[in-house]
Coordinates of C-alpha atoms in Angstrom, one line a residue:
M55 CA -25.2 -62.9 6.6
S56 CA -22.1 -61.2 5.3
F57 CA -20.5 -58.4 7.3
S58 CA -18.9 -56.8 4.2
V59 CA -18.5 -53.5 6.0
P60 CA -16.4 -54.0 9.1
I61 CA -17.3 -52.6 12.4
S62 CA -14.7 -50.8 14.5
T63 CA -12.9 -52.3 17.5
Q64 CA -14.9 -50.2 19.9
S65 CA -18.1 -51.3 18.2
A66 CA -17.1 -54.9 18.4
I67 CA -16.4 -54.5 22.2
E68 CA -19.8 -52.8 22.5
V69 CA -21.6 -55.7 20.7
A70 CA -19.8 -58.2 22.9
S71 CA -20.9 -56.4 26.0
T72 CA -24.5 -56.3 24.8
L73 CA -24.5 -60.0 24.0
A74 CA -22.9 -60.9 27.4
S75 CA -25.7 -59.0 29.1
D76 CA -28.5 -60.4 26.9
L77 CA -27.4 -64.1 26.9
G78 CA -25.5 -64.4 30.2
A79 CA -22.5 -65.5 28.1
A80 CA -18.7 -65.2 28.7
V81 CA -17.5 -63.0 25.9
A82 CA -14.0 -62.3 24.4
V83 CA -13.0 -60.0 21.6
L84 CA -9.9 -60.9 19.7
Q85 CA -7.9 -59.5 16.7
R86 CA -5.3 -61.3 14.7
K87 CA -2.0 -59.5 14.4
G88 CA 0.3 -61.4 12.0
S89 CA 0.2 -65.1 13.2
D90 CA -1.0 -64.3 16.7
W91 CA -4.4 -63.7 18.2
I92 CA -4.6 -60.8 20.7
Q93 CA -7.5 -60.4 23.2
I94 CA -8.7 -56.9 23.4
G95 CA -11.3 -55.2 25.6
A96 CA -12.6 -51.8 26.7
G97 CA -10.3 -50.3 29.3
E98 CA -8.1 -53.4 29.5
G99 CA -5.7 -52.8 26.7
S100 CA -4.7 -56.0 24.8
S101 CA -3.2 -59.4 25.9
P102 CA -2.5 -62.7 24.3
A103 CA -5.5 -65.0 23.9
D104 CA -5.7 -68.0 26.3
C105 CA -4.9 -71.5 25.0
R106 CA -8.5 -72.6 24.9
L107 CA -9.5 -69.7 22.6
I108 CA -6.4 -70.2 20.5
G109 CA -7.5 -73.8 19.9
V110 CA -10.9 -72.7 18.8
L111 CA -9.5 -69.9 16.5
E112 CA -6.9 -72.1 14.8
S113 CA -9.7 -74.2 13.3
L114 CA -11.8 -71.2 12.3
D115 CA -12.6 -70.6 8.7
L116 CA -11.9 -66.9 8.3
Q117 CA -13.8 -66.7 5.1
R118 CA -17.1 -67.8 6.7
V119 CA -19.6 -65.0 6.8
T120 CA -22.0 -66.6 9.3
P121 CA -21.3 -67.4 13.0
T122 CA -19.4 -70.7 13.7
V123 CA -20.8 -72.8 16.5
Y124 CA -18.8 -75.4 18.5
R125 CA -20.6 -77.7 21.1
D126 CA -18.9 -79.2 24.1
G127 CA -21.4 -81.1 26.3
N128 CA -23.8 -78.6 27.8
Q129 CA -21.8 -75.6 26.6
M130 CA -21.5 -74.0 23.2
T131 CA -18.9 -71.6 21.7
V132 CA -20.0 -69.2 19.0
V133 CA -17.4 -67.4 16.9
V134 CA -18.3 -64.4 14.8
N135 CA -15.9 -62.8 12.3
T136 CA -16.9 -59.2 11.8
D137 CA -14.7 -58.7 8.7
V138 CA -14.0 -61.6 6.3
E139 CA -11.9 -59.5 4.0
S140 CA -9.4 -58.1 6.5
Y141 CA -5.9 -59.3 7.1
S142 CA -6.4 -58.4 10.8
P143 CA -10.0 -59.6 11.4
I144 CA -11.8 -58.9 14.7
V145 CA -13.8 -61.9 16.1
I146 CA -16.2 -62.2 18.9
V147 CA -16.2 -65.4 20.9
L148 CA -19.1 -66.3 23.1
T149 CA -19.2 -69.2 25.6
L150 CA -22.7 -70.1 27.0
A151 CA -25.1 -72.9 27.8
C152 CA -26.5 -74.7 24.9
Q153 CA -29.4 -73.0 23.1
P154 CA -31.2 -73.4 19.8
E155 CA -28.4 -72.6 17.3
Q156 CA -30.5 -71.0 14.6
V157 CA -32.2 -68.5 17.0
L158 CA -28.9 -67.7 18.7
C159 CA -27.1 -67.0 15.5
A160 CA -30.0 -64.8 14.3
L161 CA -29.8 -62.8 17.6
I162 CA -26.1 -62.4 17.4
T163 CA -26.3 -61.3 13.7
S164 CA -29.0 -58.8 14.4
R165 CA -27.0 -57.2 17.2
I166 CA -24.0 -56.8 15.0
E167 CA -26.0 -55.5 12.1
A168 CA -27.7 -53.0 14.4
I169 CA -24.4 -51.7 15.5
R170 CA -23.0 -51.6 12.0
Y171 CA -26.0 -49.7 10.7
R172 CA -25.7 -47.3 13.5
D173 CA -22.0 -46.7 12.7
D174 CA -22.8 -46.4 9.0
L175 CA -25.5 -43.8 9.8
A176 CA -23.1 -41.9 12.0
E177 CA -20.5 -41.9 9.2
V178 CA -23.1 -40.8 6.6
N179 CA -24.1 -37.9 9.0
K180 CA -20.4 -37.0 9.4
Q181 CA -19.9 -36.9 5.7
A182 CA -23.1 -34.9 5.2
E183 CA -21.8 -32.4 7.7
G184 CA -18.5 -32.3 5.9
F185 CA -20.3 -31.7 2.6
I186 CA -22.3 -28.9 4.1
D187 CA -19.2 -27.4 5.6
Q188 CA -17.3 -27.8 2.3
V189 CA -20.1 -26.1 0.4
T190 CA -20.2 -23.3 2.9
Q191 CA -16.5 -22.9 2.6
D192 CA -16.6 -23.0 -1.2
F193 CA -19.3 -20.4 -1.2
E194 CA -17.4 -18.2 1.2
E195 CA -14.3 -18.6 -0.9
L196 CA -16.1 -17.6 -4.0
S197 CA -17.7 -14.6 -2.2
W198 CA -14.3 -13.5 -1.0
L199 CA -12.8 -13.8 -4.5
R200 CA -15.7 -11.9 -6.0
N201 CA -15.3 -9.2 -3.4
A202 CA -11.6 -9.0 -4.4
N203 CA -12.8 -6.8 -7.2
D204 CA -14.2 -4.4 -4.6
Y205 CA -10.8 -4.5 -2.8
L206 CA -9.1 -3.6 -6.1
D207 CA -11.5 -0.6 -6.4
L208 CA -10.0 0.7 -3.2
S209 CA -6.6 0.7 -4.8
G210 CA -6.6 4.4 -5.4
P211 CA -4.1 6.9 -4.1
K212 CA -6.4 7.9 -1.2
H213 CA -6.2 4.4 0.3
S214 CA -3.2 3.2 2.2
I215 CA -2.1 -0.5 2.2
E216 CA -3.2 -0.7 5.8
S217 CA -6.8 0.4 4.8
I218 CA -6.8 -2.3 2.2
A219 CA -5.8 -4.9 4.8
V220 CA -8.5 -3.7 7.2
K221 CA -11.1 -4.1 4.5
C222 CA -10.2 -7.5 3.1
L223 CA -8.7 -9.5 6.0
P224 CA -11.8 -10.0 8.2
D225 CA -13.7 -11.8 5.5
L226 CA -10.5 -13.8 4.7
A227 CA -10.1 -14.9 8.3
N228 CA -13.6 -16.2 8.3
V229 CA -13.0 -18.2 5.0
I230 CA -9.8 -19.9 6.2
R231 CA -11.1 -20.2 9.8
A232 CA -8.1 -18.5 11.3
E233 CA -8.3 -17.0 14.8
A234 CA -6.5 -13.9 13.5
I235 CA -4.8 -12.5 10.4
L236 CA -2.5 -9.6 10.7
F237 CA -0.6 -7.4 8.3
V238 CA 2.7 -6.0 9.4
P239 CA 4.2 -3.3 7.2
V240 CA 7.9 -2.7 6.7
K241 CA 9.6 0.1 8.5
S242 CA 10.6 1.5 5.1
D243 CA 10.2 0.4 1.5
I244 CA 13.5 -1.4 0.9
D245 CA 14.7 -4.6 -0.7
S246 CA 13.6 -7.9 0.8
A247 CA 17.2 -8.7 2.0
T248 CA 17.1 -5.9 4.5
S249 CA 13.4 -5.5 5.2
L250 CA 12.3 -5.1 8.9
P251 CA 8.8 -5.3 10.2
D252 CA 7.2 -2.3 11.8
L253 CA 5.6 -4.0 14.8
D254 CA 4.1 -0.7 16.0
R255 CA 1.8 -0.4 12.9
I256 CA 0.2 -3.9 12.8
A257 CA -3.3 -4.1 11.1
F258 CA -5.0 -6.8 13.1
T259 CA -8.3 -8.7 12.6
G260 CA -9.7 -11.4 14.7
S261 CA -8.9 -12.5 18.3
T262 CA -6.2 -14.7 19.6
E263 CA -4.8 -15.4 23.0
V264 CA -1.3 -15.8 21.6
D265 CA 0.9 -13.0 22.9
Q266 CA 2.2 -10.4 20.4
S267 CA 5.7 -11.1 21.4
I268 CA 5.3 -14.8 20.3
Y269 CA 3.9 -14.3 16.9
S270 CA 6.2 -11.3 16.3
K271 CA 9.2 -13.6 17.1
F272 CA 7.8 -16.2 14.7
L273 CA 7.5 -13.5 11.9
I274 CA 11.0 -12.2 12.5
D275 CA 12.4 -15.7 12.5
S276 CA 10.5 -16.6 9.3
I277 CA 11.5 -13.6 7.2
P278 CA 15.0 -14.9 6.2
Q279 CA 13.3 -18.2 5.1
L280 CA 10.7 -16.6 2.9
S281 CA 10.9 -16.4 -0.9
K282 CA 7.8 -16.0 -3.1
E283 CA 6.1 -19.0 -1.4
P284 CA 4.4 -18.9 1.9
R285 CA 5.7 -20.7 5.0
I286 CA 3.1 -23.1 6.5
A287 CA 3.7 -24.5 10.0
N288 CA 1.4 -26.9 11.9
K289 CA 2.2 -28.6 15.2
R290 CA 0.5 -31.8 14.1
S291 CA 2.3 -32.0 10.8
T292 CA 5.8 -33.2 10.3
E293 CA 7.1 -29.7 11.1
S294 CA 8.0 -29.3 14.7
S295 CA 9.3 -25.7 14.5
L296 CA 6.3 -24.3 16.4
S297 CA 7.5 -25.8 19.7
D298 CA 9.5 -22.6 20.3
Y299 CA 6.4 -20.5 20.1
P300 CA 4.0 -21.2 23.0
G301 CA 0.3 -20.9 21.9
L302 CA 0.9 -21.2 18.2
R303 CA -0.7 -24.4 16.8
N304 CA -0.8 -23.3 13.1
C305 CA 0.7 -20.4 11.2
I306 CA 1.0 -19.2 7.6
V307 CA 3.3 -16.3 6.8
I308 CA 3.8 -14.7 3.4
S309 CA 5.5 -11.5 2.2
V310 CA 3.5 -8.8 0.5
S311 CA 5.9 -7.9 -2.2
K312 CA 6.3 -7.0 -5.9
E313 CA 9.5 -7.9 -7.6
T314 CA 12.2 -7.0 -5.1
R315 CA 10.1 -4.5 -3.2
V316 CA 8.6 -5.7 0.1
Y317 CA 5.7 -3.8 1.6
G318 CA 5.0 -6.0 4.5
W319 CA 3.9 -9.5 5.6
L320 CA 0.6 -11.4 6.2
L321 CA 0.4 -13.8 9.1
A322 CA -2.5 -16.2 9.8
I323 CA -2.6 -17.5 13.3
N324 CA -4.2 -20.8 14.6
K325 CA -6.9 -22.7 12.7
I326 CA -10.2 -22.4 14.7
E327 CA -10.8 -25.8 16.3
G328 CA -14.0 -27.5 15.2
A329 CA -13.8 -26.3 11.6
C330 CA -14.2 -29.5 9.5
Y331 CA -13.9 -30.0 5.8
L332 CA -13.7 -33.0 3.5
A333 CA -10.2 -34.2 2.7
T334 CA -9.3 -33.7 -1.0
D335 CA -5.8 -34.9 -0.5
P336 CA -5.7 -38.7 0.0
T337 CA -2.5 -38.3 2.1
Q338 CA -4.4 -36.1 4.7
T339 CA -6.7 -37.5 7.3
Q340 CA -10.0 -35.8 8.2
D341 CA -8.6 -34.8 11.6
L342 CA -5.5 -33.2 10.0
I343 CA -7.7 -31.2 7.6
A344 CA -9.8 -29.9 10.5
T345 CA -6.8 -28.8 12.6
S346 CA -4.2 -27.7 10.1
F347 CA -3.5 -24.9 7.6
G348 CA -2.8 -26.2 4.1
T349 CA -2.5 -25.2 0.5
F350 CA -6.1 -24.0 0.4
E351 CA -5.6 -21.4 3.1
A352 CA -2.2 -20.5 1.8
G353 CA -3.6 -19.9 -1.7
L354 CA -6.2 -17.4 -0.5
L355 CA -3.6 -15.7 1.6
V356 CA -1.4 -15.4 -1.5
A357 CA -4.3 -13.8 -3.4
A358 CA -4.7 -11.2 -0.6
A359 CA -1.0 -10.5 -0.6
N360 CA -1.0 -10.0 -4.4
I361 CA -3.9 -7.5 -4.1
M362 CA -2.1 -5.5 -1.4
A363 CA 1.2 -5.6 -3.3
S364 CA -0.4 -4.5 -6.5
H365 CA -2.1 -1.7 -4.7
S366 CA 1.1 -0.5 -3.2
K367 CA 2.9 -0.7 -6.6
N368 CA 0.1 1.2 -8.3
R369 CA 0.2 3.8 -5.6
E370 CA 3.9 4.3 -6.1
L371 CA 3.4 4.7 -9.9
F372 CA 0.5 7.2 -9.2
D373 CA 2.8 9.2 -6.8
E374 CA 5.5 9.2 -9.5
Q375 CA 3.0 10.5 -12.1
E376 CA 1.6 13.0 -9.6
T377 CA 5.1 14.3 -8.9
L378 CA 5.8 14.6 -12.6
L379 CA 2.6 16.3 -13.3
T380 CA 3.1 18.7 -10.4
G381 CA 6.5 19.5 -11.7
I382 CA 5.1 20.2 -15.2
V383 CA 2.4 22.5 -13.7
R384 CA 5.0 24.3 -11.6
A385 CA 7.3 24.7 -14.6
L386 CA 4.4 26.2 -16.6
I387 CA 3.5 28.6 -13.8
N388 CA 7.2 29.7 -13.4
A389 CA 7.2 30.3 -17.2
I390 CA 4.2 32.7 -16.8
D391 CA 5.8 34.5 -13.9
A392 CA 9.1 34.9 -15.8
K393 CA 7.2 36.3 -18.8
D394 CA 5.3 38.8 -16.7
P395 CA 7.1 39.7 -13.4
Y396 CA 4.2 41.9 -12.4
T397 CA 1.8 38.9 -12.1
C398 CA 4.4 36.8 -10.2
G399 CA 2.4 34.9 -7.5
H400 CA -0.9 35.8 -9.1
S401 CA -1.7 32.2 -10.1
D402 CA -0.9 30.8 -6.7
R403 CA -3.1 33.4 -5.0
V404 CA -6.0 32.8 -7.3
A405 CA -5.7 29.1 -6.8
S406 CA -5.7 29.5 -3.0
Y407 CA -8.6 31.9 -3.0
A408 CA -10.6 29.6 -5.3
K409 CA -9.9 26.5 -3.1
V410 CA -11.2 28.4 0.0
I411 CA -14.3 29.5 -1.9
A412 CA -15.0 26.0 -3.1
A413 CA -14.8 24.6 0.4
R414 CA -17.1 27.4 1.7
I415 CA -19.9 26.5 -0.8
G416 CA -19.7 22.9 0.2
L417 CA -17.6 21.1 -2.5
D418 CA -15.8 18.0 -1.4
S419 CA -12.0 17.9 -0.8
E420 CA -11.3 16.3 -4.2
E421 CA -13.2 18.9 -6.1
C422 CA -11.5 21.7 -4.1
E423 CA -8.1 20.3 -5.1
R424 CA -9.2 20.2 -8.7
I425 CA -10.3 23.8 -8.6
Y426 CA -7.0 24.7 -6.9
M427 CA -5.2 23.1 -9.9
A428 CA -7.4 25.0 -12.3
G429 CA -6.5 28.2 -10.5
L430 CA -2.8 27.5 -10.9
L431 CA -3.2 27.0 -14.6
H432 CA -6.0 29.5 -15.4
D433 CA -3.6 32.0 -17.1
I434 CA -1.3 29.5 -18.8
G435 CA -2.5 30.9 -22.2
K436 CA -0.6 34.2 -21.5
I437 CA 2.5 32.3 -22.8
G438 CA 1.0 33.0 -26.2
V439 CA 0.6 36.7 -25.6
P440 CA 3.5 38.9 -26.7
D441 CA 5.6 40.5 -23.9
S442 CA 5.2 43.9 -25.5
I443 CA 1.4 43.7 -24.8
L444 CA 1.6 42.1 -21.3
G445 CA 4.0 44.7 -20.1
K446 CA 2.7 47.7 -21.9
P447 CA 2.4 50.6 -19.5
G448 CA -0.1 52.6 -21.5
K449 CA -3.3 52.1 -23.4
L450 CA -3.9 48.9 -25.3
T451 CA -5.2 49.2 -28.9
D452 CA -8.3 47.3 -29.8
E453 CA -6.1 44.9 -31.7
E454 CA -3.8 44.4 -28.7
F455 CA -6.8 43.8 -26.4
A456 CA -8.2 41.3 -28.8
I457 CA -4.9 39.4 -28.6
V458 CA -5.0 39.5 -24.8
K459 CA -8.6 38.1 -24.8
K460 CA -7.4 35.0 -26.6
H461 CA -5.4 33.7 -23.7
P462 CA -8.1 31.5 -22.3
E463 CA -8.4 29.7 -25.7
I464 CA -4.6 29.5 -26.0
G465 CA -4.5 28.0 -22.5
Y466 CA -7.2 25.4 -23.4
A467 CA -5.2 24.4 -26.5
I468 CA -2.0 24.0 -24.5
L469 CA -3.6 21.8 -21.8
Q470 CA -6.2 19.8 -23.8
H471 CA -3.6 17.0 -24.6
L472 CA -2.8 16.4 -20.9
K473 CA -5.5 13.9 -20.1
Q474 CA -4.6 13.9 -16.5
L475 CA -5.5 17.6 -16.4
D476 CA -8.7 17.5 -18.4
Y477 CA -10.7 18.6 -15.4
V478 CA -9.1 22.0 -15.4
L479 CA -10.1 22.8 -18.9
P480 CA -13.6 24.4 -18.2
G481 CA -12.1 26.7 -15.6
V482 CA -9.2 27.7 -17.9
L483 CA -11.4 28.3 -20.9
H484 CA -14.3 30.2 -19.2
H485 CA -12.8 32.1 -16.3
H486 CA -13.5 35.4 -18.1
E487 CA -17.2 34.7 -18.8
A488 CA -19.7 37.1 -17.2
V489 CA -23.1 35.9 -15.8
N490 CA -24.9 38.5 -17.9
G491 CA -23.3 37.1 -21.1
S492 CA -20.8 40.0 -21.7
G493 CA -17.7 37.9 -21.1
Y494 CA -15.5 35.9 -23.3
P495 CA -14.6 33.7 -25.2
S496 CA -18.1 32.2 -25.5
G497 CA -20.5 34.8 -24.0
L498 CA -22.0 32.2 -21.7
V499 CA -24.8 33.2 -19.4
G500 CA -25.6 32.3 -15.7
E501 CA -25.2 28.7 -14.7
S502 CA -24.2 27.7 -18.2
I503 CA -20.8 28.9 -17.1
P504 CA -19.1 26.0 -15.4
L505 CA -18.9 26.3 -11.7
P506 CA -15.1 26.1 -11.5
A507 CA -15.0 29.0 -14.0
R508 CA -17.5 31.1 -11.9
I509 CA -15.3 30.5 -8.8
L510 CA -12.1 31.4 -10.6
A511 CA -13.7 34.5 -12.1
V512 CA -14.2 36.0 -8.6
A513 CA -10.9 34.9 -7.2
D514 CA -9.1 36.2 -10.4
A515 CA -10.9 39.6 -10.3
Y516 CA -10.1 40.2 -6.7
D517 CA -6.4 39.5 -7.0
A518 CA -6.2 41.5 -10.2
M519 CA -7.8 44.5 -8.5
T520 CA -5.6 44.3 -5.4
S521 CA -2.3 43.7 -7.3
N522 CA 0.2 46.2 -8.8
R523 CA 0.4 46.2 -12.5
P524 CA 2.8 48.1 -14.9
Y525 CA -0.1 50.5 -15.8
R526 CA -1.6 51.0 -12.2
S527 CA -1.2 50.3 -8.5
G528 CA -3.3 47.8 -6.7
M529 CA -6.3 49.1 -4.8
P530 CA -7.3 48.3 -1.1
S531 CA -9.2 45.2 -0.4
E532 CA -12.2 47.2 0.8
K533 CA -12.6 48.9 -2.6
A534 CA -12.2 45.6 -4.5
E535 CA -14.9 44.1 -2.3
S536 CA -17.2 47.0 -3.1
I537 CA -16.7 46.4 -6.8
L538 CA -17.5 42.7 -6.4
R539 CA -20.7 43.7 -4.6
A540 CA -21.7 46.2 -7.3
E541 CA -21.2 43.7 -10.1
S542 CA -22.7 40.7 -8.2
N543 CA -25.2 39.0 -10.5
K544 CA -24.1 41.1 -13.4
T545 CA -20.5 40.1 -14.0
W546 CA -20.0 37.6 -11.3
D547 CA -22.2 34.9 -9.7
S548 CA -23.8 36.4 -6.6
D549 CA -23.5 33.2 -4.6
I550 CA -19.8 33.0 -5.3
V551 CA -19.3 36.6 -4.5
N552 CA -21.2 36.2 -1.2
A553 CA -19.1 33.1 -0.3
F554 CA -15.9 35.0 -1.1
L555 CA -16.9 37.9 1.1
E556 CA -17.8 35.5 3.9
C557 CA -14.4 34.0 3.6
I558 CA -12.8 37.4 4.1
E559 CA -15.1 38.1 7.1
R560 CA -14.1 34.8 8.6
D561 CA -10.4 35.5 8.0
E562 CA -10.2 32.4 5.8
I563 CA -8.8 34.7 3.0
K564 CA -6.3 37.3 3.8
P565 CA -5.5 40.0 1.2
H566 CA -1.9 39.6 0.1
S567 CA -1.4 43.3 0.3
V568 CA -3.4 46.5 1.0
S569 CA -2.3 49.6 -1.0
E570 CA -3.3 53.1 -0.4
V571 CA -5.7 54.6 -2.9
N572 CA -3.6 56.0 -5.8
T573 CA -4.7 58.5 -8.4
V574 CA -5.6 56.6 -11.6
S575 CA -4.6 58.5 -14.8
S576 CA -6.9 58.7 -17.8
A577 CA -4.3 56.6 -19.7
D578 CA -4.7 53.9 -17.0
L579 CA -8.5 54.2 -17.2
D580 CA -8.3 53.7 -21.0
R581 CA -5.9 50.8 -20.4
D582 CA -8.4 49.1 -18.1
S583 CA -11.7 50.2 -19.4
S584 CA -14.4 49.1 -21.7
S585 CA -17.3 49.7 -19.4
S586 CA -18.7 53.1 -18.5
L587 CA -19.8 51.8 -15.1
M588 CA -16.3 50.7 -14.3
R589 CA -14.9 54.1 -15.6
R590 CA -16.9 55.8 -12.8
I591 CA -15.6 53.2 -10.2
G592 CA -12.1 53.7 -11.4
L593 CA -11.1 50.4 -13.1
S594 CA -12.3 48.2 -15.9
I595 CA -13.5 44.6 -15.4
N596 CA -12.3 43.6 -18.9
N597 CA -8.7 44.4 -18.2
M598 CA -8.8 43.9 -14.5
V599 CA -9.7 40.3 -15.0
V600 CA -7.1 39.9 -17.7
G601 CA -4.7 39.6 -14.8

């Protein structure tokens, strides 16, 4: 019988104890260390073998795969080598009364085989558990990497880097089996050489008993050492730097940065004890894999840091574009105000009214902001209307009024090439449409008029009626409100009119001025009028809404 797979020292001692009990034999377990034989035993440490045993072992054939029996009168000595291929074999020596040799050797062999098979089974079970854990880890890793696409979807301007951290770090902590992962932002976005952590804004996931002052000190001490690579520290590895940080067994720290800009740091704290994976690096033992952070964990932490850094960089670029776009919009509005001083502030007021109306009818905040922007730009087409027409104090000719009516189309033509503002185009083009089809430029009817345009139409008309113009003075809010009611569901969408009036009642919209009723001359009526109904009221929708 060949014991080609050796049994452990502890198992050899266990076999010896069992044989001593079964056979009433004196038993010794010995291991060769160099040229010497050392006697070992459970709880007894190790000691040199006695002279009698050394004499037996010196004549032993270490290549023999079956027990060797020596007889001496009424006693026999049986020597069993548990590993014929080892340079430091472990042998079991039994001394007992003479017995049938064949039966005795079979019994000894069966005991050793039983222990060896038990140990083999335990090792197989351990490997199977390791495989299961490894497959689970691989699945969780793949799931996290797949979900990274979802984290990138969060990388819009509405989401802060802290919100990205709160979303992606809990799953990552589970994958790398960390007690906790935290993101520490910088106090300000500055170069890495002078970056300082803002310890009052830590985004934390997980649970650890390590005091914040300890891991904060570790982070602060690590920052000067960091480059683009993470710092990995394990107490059981060759690195001993964690001795100054009570409670820290394992740590990974990496900067969340893009080029020279540092946005913060990720810190993983303490591998959860009991997590066990198969060693893929031959230089690492299974125990080391189970209790240490390594390149696997660091790699996933780097992926998370890259996602967060990319988000922050994209957000900076978005903010720059937003600032540029806002500047362009403001420049265009200022150009309109400079062209027609009487309408100065008109676009801002229309935008503000429209935003309040949009919120009142239940649109979300993003859509309200879009309608606000459309309000700012609704009259941009007036840039293409001659100053002599815009500022004319008397009656417009039919040809002049036809030119004025082109300003929505001119505005559309100006803005259509700004893709970032394409959402304002329906409001700019159609804010002079009337729900009964009498408006311009397309004569749309009812709900075929885009909602932003219907909202802007009401806001625009109200501000035009209550504002001073070169050909008339503004009317009181009460009169403008009565005109809106009279033309509700004819010129303007009744739901939008009702929402606007409700905003006034709730004091959500305050008239920018209230003028006393002024006498309107026939020239002013002609200037404003193309509707007999509005002649009787005193102002014309067509020219009122031109404002």
